[in-house]
Structures are given as structure tokens and as C-alpha cells.
Coordinates of C-alpha atoms in Angstrom, one line a residue:
X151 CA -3.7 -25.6 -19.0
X152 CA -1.2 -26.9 -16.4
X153 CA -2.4 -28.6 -13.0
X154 CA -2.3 -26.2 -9.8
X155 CA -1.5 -27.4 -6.5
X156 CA -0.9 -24.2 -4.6
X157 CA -1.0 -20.7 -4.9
X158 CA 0.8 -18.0 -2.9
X159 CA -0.7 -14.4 -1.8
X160 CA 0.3 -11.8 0.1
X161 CA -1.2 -8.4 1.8
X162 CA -0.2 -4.9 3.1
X163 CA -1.7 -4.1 6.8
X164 CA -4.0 -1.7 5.4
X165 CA -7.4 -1.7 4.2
X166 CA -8.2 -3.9 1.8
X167 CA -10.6 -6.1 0.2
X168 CA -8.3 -8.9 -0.1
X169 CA -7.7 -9.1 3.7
X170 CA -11.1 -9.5 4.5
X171 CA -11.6 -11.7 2.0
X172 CA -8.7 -13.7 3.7
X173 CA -9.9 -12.8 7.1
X174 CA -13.4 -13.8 6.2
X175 CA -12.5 -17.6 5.2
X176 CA -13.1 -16.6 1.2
X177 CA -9.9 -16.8 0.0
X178 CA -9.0 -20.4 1.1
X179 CA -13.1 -21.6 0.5
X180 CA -12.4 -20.6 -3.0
X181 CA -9.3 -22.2 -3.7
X182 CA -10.2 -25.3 -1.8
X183 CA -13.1 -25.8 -4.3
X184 CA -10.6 -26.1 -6.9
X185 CA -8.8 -28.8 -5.0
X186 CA -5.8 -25.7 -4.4
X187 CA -4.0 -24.8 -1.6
X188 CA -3.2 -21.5 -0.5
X189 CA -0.4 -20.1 1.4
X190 CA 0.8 -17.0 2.8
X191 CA 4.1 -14.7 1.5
X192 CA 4.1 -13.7 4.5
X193 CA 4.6 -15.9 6.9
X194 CA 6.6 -18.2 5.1
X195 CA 9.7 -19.3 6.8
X196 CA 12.1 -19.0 3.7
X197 CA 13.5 -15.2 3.3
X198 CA 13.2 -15.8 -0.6
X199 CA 9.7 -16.5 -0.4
X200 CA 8.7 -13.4 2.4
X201 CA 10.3 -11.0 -0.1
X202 CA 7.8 -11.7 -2.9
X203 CA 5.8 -9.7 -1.4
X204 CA 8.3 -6.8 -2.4
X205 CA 9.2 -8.1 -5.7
X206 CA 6.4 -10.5 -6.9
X207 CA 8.7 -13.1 -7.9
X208 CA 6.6 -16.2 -7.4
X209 CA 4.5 -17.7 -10.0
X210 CA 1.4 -18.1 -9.2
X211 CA 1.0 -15.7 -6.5
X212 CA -1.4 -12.8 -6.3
X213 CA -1.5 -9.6 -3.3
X214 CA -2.7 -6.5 -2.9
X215 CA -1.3 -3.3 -0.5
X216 CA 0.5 -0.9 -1.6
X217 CA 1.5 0.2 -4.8
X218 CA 5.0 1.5 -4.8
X219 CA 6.7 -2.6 -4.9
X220 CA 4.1 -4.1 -7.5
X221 CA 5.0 -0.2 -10.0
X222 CA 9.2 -1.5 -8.8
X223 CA 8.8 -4.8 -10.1
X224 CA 7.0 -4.2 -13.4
X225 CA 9.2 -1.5 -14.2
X226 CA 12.1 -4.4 -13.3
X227 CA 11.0 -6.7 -15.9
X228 CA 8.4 -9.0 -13.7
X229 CA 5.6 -10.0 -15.7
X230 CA 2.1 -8.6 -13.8
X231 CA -1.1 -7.8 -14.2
X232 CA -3.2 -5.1 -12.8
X233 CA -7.2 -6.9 -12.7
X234 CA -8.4 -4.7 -10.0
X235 CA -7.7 -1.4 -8.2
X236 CA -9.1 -0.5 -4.7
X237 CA -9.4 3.0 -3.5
X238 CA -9.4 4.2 0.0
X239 CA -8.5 7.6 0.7
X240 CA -6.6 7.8 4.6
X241 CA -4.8 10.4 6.6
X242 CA -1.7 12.6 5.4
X243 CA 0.2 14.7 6.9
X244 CA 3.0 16.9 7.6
X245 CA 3.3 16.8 11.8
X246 CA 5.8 19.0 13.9
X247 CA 6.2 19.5 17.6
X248 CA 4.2 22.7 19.0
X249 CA 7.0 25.1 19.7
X250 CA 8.6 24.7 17.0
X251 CA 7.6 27.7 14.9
X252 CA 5.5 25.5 12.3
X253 CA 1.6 25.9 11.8
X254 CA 1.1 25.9 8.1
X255 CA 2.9 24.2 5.1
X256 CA 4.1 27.9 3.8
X257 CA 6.2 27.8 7.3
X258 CA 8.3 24.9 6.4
X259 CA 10.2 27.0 4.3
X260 CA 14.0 26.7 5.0
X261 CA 13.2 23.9 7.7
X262 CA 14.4 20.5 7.9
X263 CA 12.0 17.7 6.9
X264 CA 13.1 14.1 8.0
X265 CA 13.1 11.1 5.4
X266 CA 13.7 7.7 6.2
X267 CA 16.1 6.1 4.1
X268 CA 17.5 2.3 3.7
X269 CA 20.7 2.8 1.8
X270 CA 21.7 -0.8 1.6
X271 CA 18.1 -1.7 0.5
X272 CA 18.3 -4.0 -2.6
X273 CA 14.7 -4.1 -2.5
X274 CA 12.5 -0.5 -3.3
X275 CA 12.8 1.8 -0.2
X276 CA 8.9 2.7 -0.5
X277 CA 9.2 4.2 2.8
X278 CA 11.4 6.6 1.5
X279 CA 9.3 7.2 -1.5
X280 CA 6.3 7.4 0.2
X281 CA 7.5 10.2 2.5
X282 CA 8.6 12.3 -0.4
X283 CA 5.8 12.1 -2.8
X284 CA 4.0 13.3 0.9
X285 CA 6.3 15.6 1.5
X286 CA 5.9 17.0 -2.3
X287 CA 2.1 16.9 -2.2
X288 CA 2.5 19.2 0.9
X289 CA 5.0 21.8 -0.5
X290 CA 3.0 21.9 -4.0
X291 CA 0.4 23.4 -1.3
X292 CA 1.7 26.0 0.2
X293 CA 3.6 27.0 -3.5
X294 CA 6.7 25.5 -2.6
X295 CA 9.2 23.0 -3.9
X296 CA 11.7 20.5 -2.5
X297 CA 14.9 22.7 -3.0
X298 CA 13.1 25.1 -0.4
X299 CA 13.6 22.8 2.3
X300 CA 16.1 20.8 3.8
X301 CA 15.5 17.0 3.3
X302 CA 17.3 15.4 6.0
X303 CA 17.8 11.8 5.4
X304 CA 17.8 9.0 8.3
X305 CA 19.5 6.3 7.5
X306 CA 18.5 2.8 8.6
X307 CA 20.6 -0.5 8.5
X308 CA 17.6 -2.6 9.0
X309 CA 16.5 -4.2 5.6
X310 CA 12.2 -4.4 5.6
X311 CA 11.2 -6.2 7.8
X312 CA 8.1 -8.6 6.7
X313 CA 8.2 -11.7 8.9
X314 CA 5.1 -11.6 11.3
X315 CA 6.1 -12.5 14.7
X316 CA 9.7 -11.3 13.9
X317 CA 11.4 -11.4 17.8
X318 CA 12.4 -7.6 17.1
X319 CA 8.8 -6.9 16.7
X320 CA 8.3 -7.8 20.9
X321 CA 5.4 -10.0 20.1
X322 CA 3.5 -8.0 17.5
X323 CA 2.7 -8.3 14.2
X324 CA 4.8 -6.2 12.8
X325 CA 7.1 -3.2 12.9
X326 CA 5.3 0.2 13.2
X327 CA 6.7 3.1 10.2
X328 CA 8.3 6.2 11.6
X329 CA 10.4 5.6 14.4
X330 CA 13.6 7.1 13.0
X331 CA 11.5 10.3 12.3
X332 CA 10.1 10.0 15.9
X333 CA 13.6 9.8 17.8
X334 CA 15.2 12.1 15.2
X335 CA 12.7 14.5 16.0
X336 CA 13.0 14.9 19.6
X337 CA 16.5 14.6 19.3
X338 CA 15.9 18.5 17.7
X339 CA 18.1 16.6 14.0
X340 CA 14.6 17.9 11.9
X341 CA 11.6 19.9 12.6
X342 CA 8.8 18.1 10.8
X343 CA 8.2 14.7 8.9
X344 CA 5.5 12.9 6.9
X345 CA 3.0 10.7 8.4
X346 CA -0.3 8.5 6.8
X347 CA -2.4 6.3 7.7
X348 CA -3.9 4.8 11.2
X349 CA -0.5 4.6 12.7
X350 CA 0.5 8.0 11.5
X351 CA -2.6 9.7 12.9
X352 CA -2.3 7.4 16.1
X353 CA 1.7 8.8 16.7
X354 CA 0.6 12.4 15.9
X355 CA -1.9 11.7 18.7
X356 CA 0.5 10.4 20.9
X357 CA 3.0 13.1 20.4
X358 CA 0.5 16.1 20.6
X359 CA 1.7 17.0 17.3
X360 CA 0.9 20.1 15.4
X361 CA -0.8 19.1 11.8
X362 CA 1.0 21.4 9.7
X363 CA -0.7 19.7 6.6
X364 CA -3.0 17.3 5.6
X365 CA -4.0 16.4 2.5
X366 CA -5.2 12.9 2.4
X367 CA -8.8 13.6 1.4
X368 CA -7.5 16.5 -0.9
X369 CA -9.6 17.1 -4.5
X370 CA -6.8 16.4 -6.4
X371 CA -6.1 13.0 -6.9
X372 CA -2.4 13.9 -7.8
X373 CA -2.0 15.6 -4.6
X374 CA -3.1 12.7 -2.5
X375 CA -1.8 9.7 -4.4
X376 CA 0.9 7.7 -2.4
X377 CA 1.9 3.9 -1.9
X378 CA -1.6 3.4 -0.2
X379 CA -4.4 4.9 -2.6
X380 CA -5.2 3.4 -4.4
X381 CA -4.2 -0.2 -3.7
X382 CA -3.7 -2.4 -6.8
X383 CA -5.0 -6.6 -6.7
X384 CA -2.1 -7.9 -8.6
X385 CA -1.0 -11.2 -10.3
X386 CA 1.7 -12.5 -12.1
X387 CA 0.8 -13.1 -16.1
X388 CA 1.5 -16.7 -16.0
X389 CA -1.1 -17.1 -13.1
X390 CA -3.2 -15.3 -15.3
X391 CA -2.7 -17.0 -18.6
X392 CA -2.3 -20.6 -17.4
X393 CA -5.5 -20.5 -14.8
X394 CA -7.7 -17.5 -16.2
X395 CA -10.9 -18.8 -14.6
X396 CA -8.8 -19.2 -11.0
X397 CA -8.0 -15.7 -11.5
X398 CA -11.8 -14.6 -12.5
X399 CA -12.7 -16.5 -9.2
X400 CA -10.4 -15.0 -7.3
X401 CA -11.6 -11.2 -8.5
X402 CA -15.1 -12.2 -8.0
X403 CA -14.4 -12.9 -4.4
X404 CA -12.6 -10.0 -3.7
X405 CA -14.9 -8.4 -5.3
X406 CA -17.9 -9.7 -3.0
X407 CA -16.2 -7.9 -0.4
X408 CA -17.7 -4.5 -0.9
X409 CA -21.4 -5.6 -0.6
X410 CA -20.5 -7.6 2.5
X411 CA -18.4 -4.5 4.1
X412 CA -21.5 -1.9 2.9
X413 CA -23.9 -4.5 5.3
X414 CA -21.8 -4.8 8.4
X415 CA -19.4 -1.6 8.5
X416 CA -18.5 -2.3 12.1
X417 CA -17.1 -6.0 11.2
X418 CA -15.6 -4.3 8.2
X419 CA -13.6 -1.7 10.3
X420 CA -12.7 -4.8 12.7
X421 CA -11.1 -6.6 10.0
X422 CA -8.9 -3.9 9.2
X423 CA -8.0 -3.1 12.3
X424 CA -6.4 -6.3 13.2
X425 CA -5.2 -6.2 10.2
X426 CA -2.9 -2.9 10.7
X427 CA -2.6 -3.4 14.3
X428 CA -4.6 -0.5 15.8
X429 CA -7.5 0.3 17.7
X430 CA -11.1 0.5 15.6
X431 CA -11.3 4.2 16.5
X432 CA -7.7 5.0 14.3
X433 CA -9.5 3.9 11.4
X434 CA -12.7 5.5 11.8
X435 CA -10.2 8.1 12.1
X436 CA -7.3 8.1 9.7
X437 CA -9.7 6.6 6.9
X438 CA -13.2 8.5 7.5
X439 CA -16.6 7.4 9.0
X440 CA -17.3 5.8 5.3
X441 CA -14.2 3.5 4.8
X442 CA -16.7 0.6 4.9
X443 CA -17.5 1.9 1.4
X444 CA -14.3 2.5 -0.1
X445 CA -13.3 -1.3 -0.3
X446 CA -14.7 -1.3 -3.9
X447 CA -12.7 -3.5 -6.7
X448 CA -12.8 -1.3 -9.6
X449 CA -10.4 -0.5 -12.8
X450 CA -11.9 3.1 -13.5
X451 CA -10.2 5.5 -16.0
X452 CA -9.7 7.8 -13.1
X453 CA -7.3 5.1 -10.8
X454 CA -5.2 4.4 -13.9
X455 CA -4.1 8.0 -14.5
X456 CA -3.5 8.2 -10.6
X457 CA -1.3 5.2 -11.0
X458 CA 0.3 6.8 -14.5
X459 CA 0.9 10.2 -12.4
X460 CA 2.5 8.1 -9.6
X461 CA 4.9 5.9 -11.8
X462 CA 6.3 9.2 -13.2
X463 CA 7.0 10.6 -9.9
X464 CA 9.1 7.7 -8.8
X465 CA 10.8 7.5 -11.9
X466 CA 12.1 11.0 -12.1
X467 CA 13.4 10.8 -8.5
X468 CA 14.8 7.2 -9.6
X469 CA 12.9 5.2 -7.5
X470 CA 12.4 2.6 -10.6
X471 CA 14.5 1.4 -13.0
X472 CA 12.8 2.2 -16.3
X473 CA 9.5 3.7 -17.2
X474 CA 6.9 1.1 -18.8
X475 CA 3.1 1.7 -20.4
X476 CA 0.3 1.6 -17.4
X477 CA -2.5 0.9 -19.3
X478 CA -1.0 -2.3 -20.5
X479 CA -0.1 -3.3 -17.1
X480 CA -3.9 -3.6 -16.8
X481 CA -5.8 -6.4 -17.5
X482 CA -9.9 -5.8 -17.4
X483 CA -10.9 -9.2 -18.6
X484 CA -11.3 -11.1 -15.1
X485 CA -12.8 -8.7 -13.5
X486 CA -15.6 -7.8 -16.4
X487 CA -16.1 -11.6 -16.6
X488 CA -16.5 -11.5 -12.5
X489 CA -19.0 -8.5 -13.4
X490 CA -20.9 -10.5 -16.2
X491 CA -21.2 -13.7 -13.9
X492 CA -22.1 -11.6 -11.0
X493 CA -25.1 -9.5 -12.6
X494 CA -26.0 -13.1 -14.0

């Protein structure tokens, strides 16, 4: 085994148990122990490095968030591992203005439903793919299908954005999703768009919008899969190979997570709300009074054919390059040792 000096990671603003982790001091306490330093994809100065968290080019390096870049890059070629999987259901939705003639998903039929689009994104557009698999998930509702609407695509010149403290971001974090839908929409160019999560549920606030669908906490797991549920923990197979018992360590922490957010639920939804940007009460909201205990680390048979479902929807609409086998994409044995140490 080779020496370790540093590892990279890298999270989405949403809920996860690897941001509190981070938030909570875990993360660099465990590394530490083993004399290695940890640094953030994030907010790294070098553009090479920040997109990483895209395309999970950097050895060593582990994140978890959404699940649309981590699917783009295995299907590319980059050797990953899947060693734990973290579902937390949130708000979906189709939103319209009131006025506009739309109060149920069977009304959308023959209207025009925006879709944000980066066509010089060399990079995944998982914006774009996220709004579609939504916007699918809706129609399959009301017994529709995509060529029954107009998809109206909104083109954008700005690449994604991931450096925190960007000056375009006026001082925030970050920028927030569905602003081209926002303007295009009071501009009268669609009548409806797709919308998740705290900031989606705090814009359709904002707006007065009329839910026309929402299907977040739907039954059906295929209807409510998207980019953020669920939300694979995901390293690169060198990591894995070279420094198994780093990565163990590192699930087992993660992992501790769950108990921790079970035992102080307000500090949990605290954590993640600084971590998207929002008030407490958005997540409480968009993710339900019980997100506190849906920050479980899991592999179940059920989130691996959610994930199997979700690779084939963005490979027929060619959102990936080529299809690959899911269930080797997952690797169970660091988080069964973390189980076996645990219960020890």
C-alpha cells in the first residue's frame, strides 16, 4: 500500500450525511488520525480541480450529492465505486402561474414546459436532465408523454458554476437553479417548469405558484427518482484499493451520522440548511418533518434498481455516453466491514 498525504472530497448542497459529517468536524478528525489531510473540490482555486466534483477525476477523492455526474463519469470510463447510498425523498414539482389555465398534470397537454439547457456544456447538463426525468415522472401521471407537450429549451452560456464565493454569486454560496425558467416564465416564453428541492419549494412560495404536480414522496420509486434521491457516497477504485481501511473509516463515519441526526433533528436540519442556503423551515418543508431520519448510509437492493432505472433514462435521452453494469459499480465490502466493526 502507497503512503497518503491528502485526500480530496466534495459535496452537493443538499442533505446529506457526508456534510454533516464535514460540518460536524468528522471528516477531518478522521483523516487527521491517519496523519492525512483533507481538502475540499470545492473550493479549490484551480478550475481542474473544482470540476472533479462533476467528473470525479482526482485520485483519491470521495463526495456525495447528486447522482446524475458520479452515473456521467462511470459511464465515461472513470473508475468508481458505489460503497454507500443515502435516501432522502424532497419536493417535486410541476409549478405554473395562477391564470394560466393549469391546475392538474392532465392540463399540460399541448402547453409549453421550460427546460434549462447548457449547449456548450462539456461537462453533464444534470440540470437539464434533472428537469426532464421531472417533467417525465409528471406526464407518466396524468397518462401523458413528452411528444404531448412542448419542451421549450432555455439556453444558457454560463458553464456550472461551482466556485463558493464566486463574485456572480453577490456574496453567497452559490448560484440558486431555475432562474432562466423564472424570467422565461413571466416573460409569457412557457407556461410551466420543474422544480425540487428546498429552493424549488421556496421559489414556488415566492411566486404564488400553482402546484400542478408533485410527486416527490410518490409510491413509486421510478416516479420519484431524480439527481437527488437517492444520493450515492462515491470513491474512485484506486482510493479504494490502495487505502481499503481509509475508505472503511470513512463509511463508518458517514455512517455515524444517522444515529447522531436521529438524537438532535433540529441540529441535523441546521446543518443542511446552511448547507443549501435556505431557511430551516424550507427543509422541514421540501424534505418532510422526518428528514432527520432519512440520512441513513445503506446499499439496499431497493436503491440499486432506483439507480439501474435512472441510468437507463439518461441513456436513452443520451445524457451518457454508454450504458455500464450498476451492480458492479457497487462495492458492499467497506461498508459491511463499517457494519461488523460497529455492532462490535
Amino acid at each position: 500500500m502507497s503512503s497518503l498525504s491528502s485526500v480530496w472530497y466534495t459535496r452537493c448542497p443538499a442533505p446529506t450525511p457526508l456534510s454533516i459529517a464535514h460540518q460536524l468536524g468528522w471528516i477531518d478528525r478522521q483523516f487527521e488520525a491517519a496523519g492525512v489531510a483533507v481538502h475540499s473540490i470545492r473550493d479549490s482555486k484551480d478550475k481542474d480541480v473544482r470540476e472533479s466534483h462533476f467528473t470525479h477525476a482526482l485520485d483519491h477523492s470521495f463526495r456525495q450529492g447528486g447522482n446524475i455526474p458520479p452515473i456521467w463519469a462511470r459511464s465515461g470510463g472513470r473508475q468508481t465505486r458505489v460503497v454507500g447510498i443515502t435516501t432522502t425523498d424532497e419536493f417535486q414539482a410541476i409549478i405554473a402561474l395562477p391564470g394560466s389555465g393549469i391546475a392538474k398534470g392532465a392540463d399540460l397537454k399541448g402547453r409549453r414546459i421550460g427546460v434549462p439547457r447548457k449547449p456548450n456544456e462539456a461537462i453533464v447538463d444534470f440540470q437539464r436532465a434533472t428537469a426532464l426525468k421531472g417533467i417525465v415522472s409528471a406526464l407518466s401521471l396524468a397518462e401523458l408523454d413528452h411528444g404531448e407537450v412542448e419542451l421549450v429549451y432555455l439556453d444558457s452560456k454560463e458553464a456550472n458554476l461551482i466556485e463558493r464565493g464566486n463574485a456572480a454569486f453577490l456574496g453567497l454560496k452559490r448560484r440558486y437553479p431555475y432562474g432562466d425558467e423564472l424570467l422565461a416564465l413571466a416573460a409569457g416564453k412557457i407556461d410551466a417548469f420543474f422544480v425540487k428541492g428546498a429552493e424549488g419549494l421556496v421559489l414556488a412560495n415566492q411566486i404564488g405558484a400553482v402546484v400542478v404536480s408533485e410527486f416527490g414522496f410518490h409510491p413509486d420509486a421510478k416516479i420519484r427518482i431524480n439527481n437527488g434521491t437517492p444520493r450515492p457516497l462515491t470513491v474512485d477504485l484506486k482510493f479504494l484499493d490502495e487505502h481499503f481501511d481509509l475508505v472503511t473509516g470513512l463509511v463508518a463515519t458517514v455512517a455515524r451520522v444517522a444515529d447522531w441526526a436521529d438524537a438532535n433533528p433540529e441540529d441535523a436540519v441546521r446543518f443542511i440548511a446552511n448547507e443549501i442556503g435556505v431557511g430551516e423551515d424550507a427543509i422541514w418543508a421540501a424534505n418532510g418533518p422526518d428528514v432527520h431520519r432519512h440520512l441513513t448510509l445503506t446499499l439496499d437492493d431497493d436503491q440499486v434498481a432506483a439507480f439501474d432505472h435512472f441510468k437507463q433514462f439518461l441513456l436513452e435521452w443520451g445524457f451518457i455516453p454508454a450504458d455500464f453494469d450498476v451492480h458492479d459499480w457497487i462495492d458492499r465490502r467497506p461498508l459491511d466491514a463499517a457494519s461488523r466493526k460497529a455492532a462490535a
